[in-house]
mmCIF file of C-alpha atoms in Angstrom:
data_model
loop_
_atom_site.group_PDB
_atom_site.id
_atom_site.type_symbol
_atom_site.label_atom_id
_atom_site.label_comp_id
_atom_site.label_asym_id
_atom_site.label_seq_id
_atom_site.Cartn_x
_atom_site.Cartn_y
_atom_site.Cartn_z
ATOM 1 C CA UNK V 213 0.000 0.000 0.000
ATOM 2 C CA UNK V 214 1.048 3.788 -0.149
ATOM 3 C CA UNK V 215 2.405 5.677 2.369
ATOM 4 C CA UNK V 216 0.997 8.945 1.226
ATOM 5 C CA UNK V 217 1.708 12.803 2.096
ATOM 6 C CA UNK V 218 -0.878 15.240 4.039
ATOM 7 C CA UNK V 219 -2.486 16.759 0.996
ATOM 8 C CA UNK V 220 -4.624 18.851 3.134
ATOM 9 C CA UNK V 221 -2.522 20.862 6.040
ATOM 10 C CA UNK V 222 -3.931 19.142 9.337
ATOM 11 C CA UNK V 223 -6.189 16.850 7.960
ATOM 12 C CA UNK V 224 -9.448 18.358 7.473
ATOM 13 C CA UNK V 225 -9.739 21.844 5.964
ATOM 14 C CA UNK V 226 -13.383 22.697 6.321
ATOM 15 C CA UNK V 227 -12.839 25.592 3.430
ATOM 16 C CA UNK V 228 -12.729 23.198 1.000
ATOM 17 C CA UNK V 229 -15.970 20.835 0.968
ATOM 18 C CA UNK V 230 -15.374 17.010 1.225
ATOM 19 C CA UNK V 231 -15.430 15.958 -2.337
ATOM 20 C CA UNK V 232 -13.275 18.212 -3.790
ATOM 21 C CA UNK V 233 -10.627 17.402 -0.830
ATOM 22 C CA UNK V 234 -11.110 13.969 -2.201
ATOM 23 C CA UNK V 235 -10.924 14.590 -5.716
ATOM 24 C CA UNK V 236 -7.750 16.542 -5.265
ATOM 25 C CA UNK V 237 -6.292 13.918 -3.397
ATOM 26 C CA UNK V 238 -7.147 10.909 -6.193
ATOM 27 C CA UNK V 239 -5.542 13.158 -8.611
ATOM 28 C CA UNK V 240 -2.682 13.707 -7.165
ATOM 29 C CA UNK V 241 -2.450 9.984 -6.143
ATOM 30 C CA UNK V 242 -3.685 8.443 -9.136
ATOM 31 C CA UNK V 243 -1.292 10.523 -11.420
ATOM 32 C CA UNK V 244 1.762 9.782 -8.926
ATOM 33 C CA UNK V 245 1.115 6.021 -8.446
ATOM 34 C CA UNK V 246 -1.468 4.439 -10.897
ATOM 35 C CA UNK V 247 -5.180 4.057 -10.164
ATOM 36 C CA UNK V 248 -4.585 0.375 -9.447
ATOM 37 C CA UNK V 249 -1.878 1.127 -7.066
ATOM 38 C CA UNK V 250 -3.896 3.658 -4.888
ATOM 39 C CA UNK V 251 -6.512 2.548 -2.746
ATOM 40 C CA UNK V 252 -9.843 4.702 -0.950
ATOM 41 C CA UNK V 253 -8.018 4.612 2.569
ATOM 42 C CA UNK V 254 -5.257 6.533 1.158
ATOM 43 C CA UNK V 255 -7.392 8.827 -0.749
ATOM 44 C CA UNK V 256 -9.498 9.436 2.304
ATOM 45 C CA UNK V 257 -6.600 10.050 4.533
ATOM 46 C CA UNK V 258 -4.985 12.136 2.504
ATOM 47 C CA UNK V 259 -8.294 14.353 1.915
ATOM 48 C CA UNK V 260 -8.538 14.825 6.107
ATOM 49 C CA UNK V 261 -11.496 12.313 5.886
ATOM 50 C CA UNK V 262 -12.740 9.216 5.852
ATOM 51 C CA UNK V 263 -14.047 5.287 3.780
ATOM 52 C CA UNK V 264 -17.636 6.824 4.711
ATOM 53 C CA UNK V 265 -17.224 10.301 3.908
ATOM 54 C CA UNK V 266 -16.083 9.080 0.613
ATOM 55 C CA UNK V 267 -17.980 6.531 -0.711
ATOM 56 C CA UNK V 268 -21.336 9.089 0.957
ATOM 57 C CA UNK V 269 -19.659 11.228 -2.478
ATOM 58 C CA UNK V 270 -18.742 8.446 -4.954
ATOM 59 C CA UNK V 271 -20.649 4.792 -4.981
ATOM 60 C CA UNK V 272 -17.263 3.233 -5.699
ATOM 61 C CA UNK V 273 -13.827 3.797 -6.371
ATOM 62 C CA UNK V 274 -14.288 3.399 -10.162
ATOM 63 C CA UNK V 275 -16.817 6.116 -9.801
ATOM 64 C CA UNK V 276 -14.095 8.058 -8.200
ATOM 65 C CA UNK V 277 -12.244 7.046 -11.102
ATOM 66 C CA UNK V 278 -14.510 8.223 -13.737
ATOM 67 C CA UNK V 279 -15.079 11.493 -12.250
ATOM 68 C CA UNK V 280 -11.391 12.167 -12.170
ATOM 69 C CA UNK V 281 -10.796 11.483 -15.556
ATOM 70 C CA UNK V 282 -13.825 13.153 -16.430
ATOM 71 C CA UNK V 283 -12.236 16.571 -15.212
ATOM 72 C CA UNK V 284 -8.785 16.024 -16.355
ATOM 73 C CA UNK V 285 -11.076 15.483 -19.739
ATOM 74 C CA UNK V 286 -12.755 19.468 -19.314
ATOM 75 C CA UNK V 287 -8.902 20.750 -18.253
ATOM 76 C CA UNK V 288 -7.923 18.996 -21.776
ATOM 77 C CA UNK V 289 -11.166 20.724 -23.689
ATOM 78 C CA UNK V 290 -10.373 23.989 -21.850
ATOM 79 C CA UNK V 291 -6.856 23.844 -23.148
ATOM 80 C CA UNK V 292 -8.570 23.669 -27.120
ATOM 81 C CA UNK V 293 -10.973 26.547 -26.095
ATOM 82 C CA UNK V 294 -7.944 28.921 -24.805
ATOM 83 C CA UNK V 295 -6.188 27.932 -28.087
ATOM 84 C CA UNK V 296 -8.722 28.972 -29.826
ATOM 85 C CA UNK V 297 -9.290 32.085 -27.644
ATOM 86 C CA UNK V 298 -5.733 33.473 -28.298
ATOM 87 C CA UNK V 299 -5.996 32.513 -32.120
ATOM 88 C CA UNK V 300 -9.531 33.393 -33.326
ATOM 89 C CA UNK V 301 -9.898 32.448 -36.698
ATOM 90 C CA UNK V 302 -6.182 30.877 -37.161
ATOM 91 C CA UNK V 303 -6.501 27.168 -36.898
ATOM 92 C CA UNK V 304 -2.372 26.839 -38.198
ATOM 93 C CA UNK V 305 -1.652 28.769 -35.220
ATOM 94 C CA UNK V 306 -4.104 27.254 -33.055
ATOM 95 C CA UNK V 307 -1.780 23.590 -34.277
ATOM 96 C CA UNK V 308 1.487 24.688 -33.471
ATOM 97 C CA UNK V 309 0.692 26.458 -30.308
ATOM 98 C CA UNK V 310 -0.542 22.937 -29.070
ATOM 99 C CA UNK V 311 2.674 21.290 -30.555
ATOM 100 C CA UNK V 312 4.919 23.731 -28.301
ATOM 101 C CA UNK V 313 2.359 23.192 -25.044
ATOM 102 C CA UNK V 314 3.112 19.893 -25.730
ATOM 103 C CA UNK V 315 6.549 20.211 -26.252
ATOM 104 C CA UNK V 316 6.804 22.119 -23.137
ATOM 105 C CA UNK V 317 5.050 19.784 -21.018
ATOM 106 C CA UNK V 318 8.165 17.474 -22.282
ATOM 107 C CA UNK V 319 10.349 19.398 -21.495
ATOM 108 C CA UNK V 320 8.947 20.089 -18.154
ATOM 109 C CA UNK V 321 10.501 16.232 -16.708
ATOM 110 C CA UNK V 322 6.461 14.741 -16.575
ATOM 111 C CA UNK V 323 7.596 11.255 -16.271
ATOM 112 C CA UNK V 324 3.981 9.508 -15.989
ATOM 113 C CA UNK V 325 2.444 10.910 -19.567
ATOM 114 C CA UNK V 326 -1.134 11.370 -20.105
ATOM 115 C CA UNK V 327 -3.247 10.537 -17.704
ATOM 116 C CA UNK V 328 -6.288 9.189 -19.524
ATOM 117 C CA UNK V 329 -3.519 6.816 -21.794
ATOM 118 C CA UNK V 330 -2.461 5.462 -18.518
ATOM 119 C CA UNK V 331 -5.860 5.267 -17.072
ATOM 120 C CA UNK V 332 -6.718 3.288 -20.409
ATOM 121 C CA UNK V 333 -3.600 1.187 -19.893
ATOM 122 C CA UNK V 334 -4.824 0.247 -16.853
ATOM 123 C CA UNK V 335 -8.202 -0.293 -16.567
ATOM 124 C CA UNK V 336 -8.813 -2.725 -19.687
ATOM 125 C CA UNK V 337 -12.422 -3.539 -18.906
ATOM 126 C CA UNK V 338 -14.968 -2.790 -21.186
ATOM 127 C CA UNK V 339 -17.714 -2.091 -18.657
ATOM 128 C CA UNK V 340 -15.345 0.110 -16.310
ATOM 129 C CA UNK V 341 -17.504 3.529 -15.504
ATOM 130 C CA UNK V 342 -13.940 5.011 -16.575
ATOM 131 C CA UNK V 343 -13.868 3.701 -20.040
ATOM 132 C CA UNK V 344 -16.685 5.116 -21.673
ATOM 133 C CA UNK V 345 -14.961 8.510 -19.772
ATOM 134 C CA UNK V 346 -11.886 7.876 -21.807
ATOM 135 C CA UNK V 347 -13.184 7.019 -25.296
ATOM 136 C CA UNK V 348 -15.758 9.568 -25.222
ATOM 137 C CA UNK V 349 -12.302 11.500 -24.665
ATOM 138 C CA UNK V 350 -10.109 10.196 -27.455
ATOM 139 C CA UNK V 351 -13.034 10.623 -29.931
ATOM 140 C CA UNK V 352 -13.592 13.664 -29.186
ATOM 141 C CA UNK V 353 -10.713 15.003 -28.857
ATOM 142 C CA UNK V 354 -9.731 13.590 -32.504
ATOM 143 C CA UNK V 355 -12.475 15.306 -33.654
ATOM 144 C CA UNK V 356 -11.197 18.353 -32.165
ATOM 145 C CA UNK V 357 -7.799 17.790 -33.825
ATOM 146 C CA UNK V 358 -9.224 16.305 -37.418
ATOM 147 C CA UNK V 359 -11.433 19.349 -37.782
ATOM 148 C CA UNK V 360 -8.439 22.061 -36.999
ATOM 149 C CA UNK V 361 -6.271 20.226 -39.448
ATOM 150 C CA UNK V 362 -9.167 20.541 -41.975
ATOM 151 C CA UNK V 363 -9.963 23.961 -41.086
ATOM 152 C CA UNK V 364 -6.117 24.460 -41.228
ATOM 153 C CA UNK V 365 -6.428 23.542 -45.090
ATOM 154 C CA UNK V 366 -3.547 20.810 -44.498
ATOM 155 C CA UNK V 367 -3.568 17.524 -46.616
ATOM 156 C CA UNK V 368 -5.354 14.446 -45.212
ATOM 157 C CA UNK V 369 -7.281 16.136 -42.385
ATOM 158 C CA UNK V 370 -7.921 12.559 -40.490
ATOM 159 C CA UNK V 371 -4.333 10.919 -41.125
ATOM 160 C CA UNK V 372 -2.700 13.868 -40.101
ATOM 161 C CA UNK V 373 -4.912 14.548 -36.679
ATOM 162 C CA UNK V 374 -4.158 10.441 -35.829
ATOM 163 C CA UNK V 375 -0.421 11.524 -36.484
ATOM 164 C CA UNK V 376 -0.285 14.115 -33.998
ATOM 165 C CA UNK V 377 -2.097 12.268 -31.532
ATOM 166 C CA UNK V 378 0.605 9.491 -32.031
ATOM 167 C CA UNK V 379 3.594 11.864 -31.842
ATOM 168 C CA UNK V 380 1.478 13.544 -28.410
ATOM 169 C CA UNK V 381 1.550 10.012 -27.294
ATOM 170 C CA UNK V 382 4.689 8.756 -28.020
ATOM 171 C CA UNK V 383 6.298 12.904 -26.996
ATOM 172 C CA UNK V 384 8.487 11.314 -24.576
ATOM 173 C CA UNK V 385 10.804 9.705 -26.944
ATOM 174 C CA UNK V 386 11.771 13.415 -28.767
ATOM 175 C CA UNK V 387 12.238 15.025 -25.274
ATOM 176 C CA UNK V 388 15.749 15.427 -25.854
ATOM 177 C CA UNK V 389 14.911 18.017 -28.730
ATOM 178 C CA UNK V 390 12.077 19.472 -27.102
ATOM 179 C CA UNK V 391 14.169 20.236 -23.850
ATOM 180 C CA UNK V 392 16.908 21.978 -25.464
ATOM 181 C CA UNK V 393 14.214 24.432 -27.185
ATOM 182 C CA UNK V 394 11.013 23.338 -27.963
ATOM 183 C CA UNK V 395 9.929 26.203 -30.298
ATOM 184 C CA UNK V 396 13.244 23.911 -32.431
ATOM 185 C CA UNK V 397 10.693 20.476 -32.284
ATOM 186 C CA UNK V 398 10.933 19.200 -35.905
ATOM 187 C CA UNK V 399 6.619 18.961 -35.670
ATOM 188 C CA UNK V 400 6.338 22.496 -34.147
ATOM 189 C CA UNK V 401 8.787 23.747 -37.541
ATOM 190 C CA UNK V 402 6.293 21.727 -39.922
ATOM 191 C CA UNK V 403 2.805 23.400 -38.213
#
């Protein structure tokens, strides 16, 4: 089991409701160690509560689950929409400003990736609450990316969105380059 860290200075901080304690906590815990790794004792410790407190906020711990992925899944949408915000109009732009994020989350020494790939890694079952969170992610999300490339006016709208997501997947193996200056990323230069 994990030994975990205070997340919550004393225990219980009654600014901060319950839930939100607790979904802070899973975050932090799934990210750090793997979903399968943490259990609800941890997470309610580390939230200042307790198995009852929990569980009174999420059925189950894949319900937990799900609802953590679902908002690292709105952080990941509100990312697009603040791309968008700062390019209006300028879907090249929009591309190569998310190539350099993600260069610069490389670059940044995140050693555990994306936390819905892992969470799909992990939880293989088809009926997991957290699955249909995750592929209603990907989908969208190449949706997102297919439909910039098109509006982009770049060749092969749908091969080139998969590509991206493959390189964003796989960004760990060009880290060296991205470190060093990630403005310099071979993809970021093609954008």
């Amino acid at each position: 089991m994990i030994i975990i860290e205070k997340h919550v200075s004393d225990g219980k901080d009654e600014r901060i409701p319950p839930r939100e304690r607790i979904l802070a906590v899973a975050v932090d815990l799934f990210y750090r160690h793997g979903i399968r790794a943490v259990g609800v004792e941890a997470i309610a410790e580390g939230a200042g509560t307790n198995k009852m407190t929990l569980y009174r906020h999420f059925a189950s711990k894949d319900e937990l689950v799900a609802e953590y992925l679902r908002r690292l899944a709105a952080k990941a949408s509100a990312s697009w929409d603040r791309l968008a915000a700062e390019h209006p109009g300028n879907p090249r732009a929009q591309l190569r400003r998310w190539l350099e994020d993600m260069a610069a989350h490389v670059a940044s020494g995140d050693q555990r990736g994306c936390a819905l790939a892992n969470a799909a890694v992990e939880l293989p079952e088809k009926d997991h609450p957290a699955r249909r969170v995750i592929e209603a992610f990907k989908t969208a999300q190449r949706q997102r990316m297919i439909d910039l490339c098109a509006a982009a006016e770049l060749d092969d709208p749908e091969m080139l969105a998969d590509e991206l997501f493959l390189l964003n997947r796989d960004r760990r193996q060009w880290q060296g380059k991205a470190a060093s200056n990630p403005s310099r990323c071979p993809a970021v230069e093609t954008a």
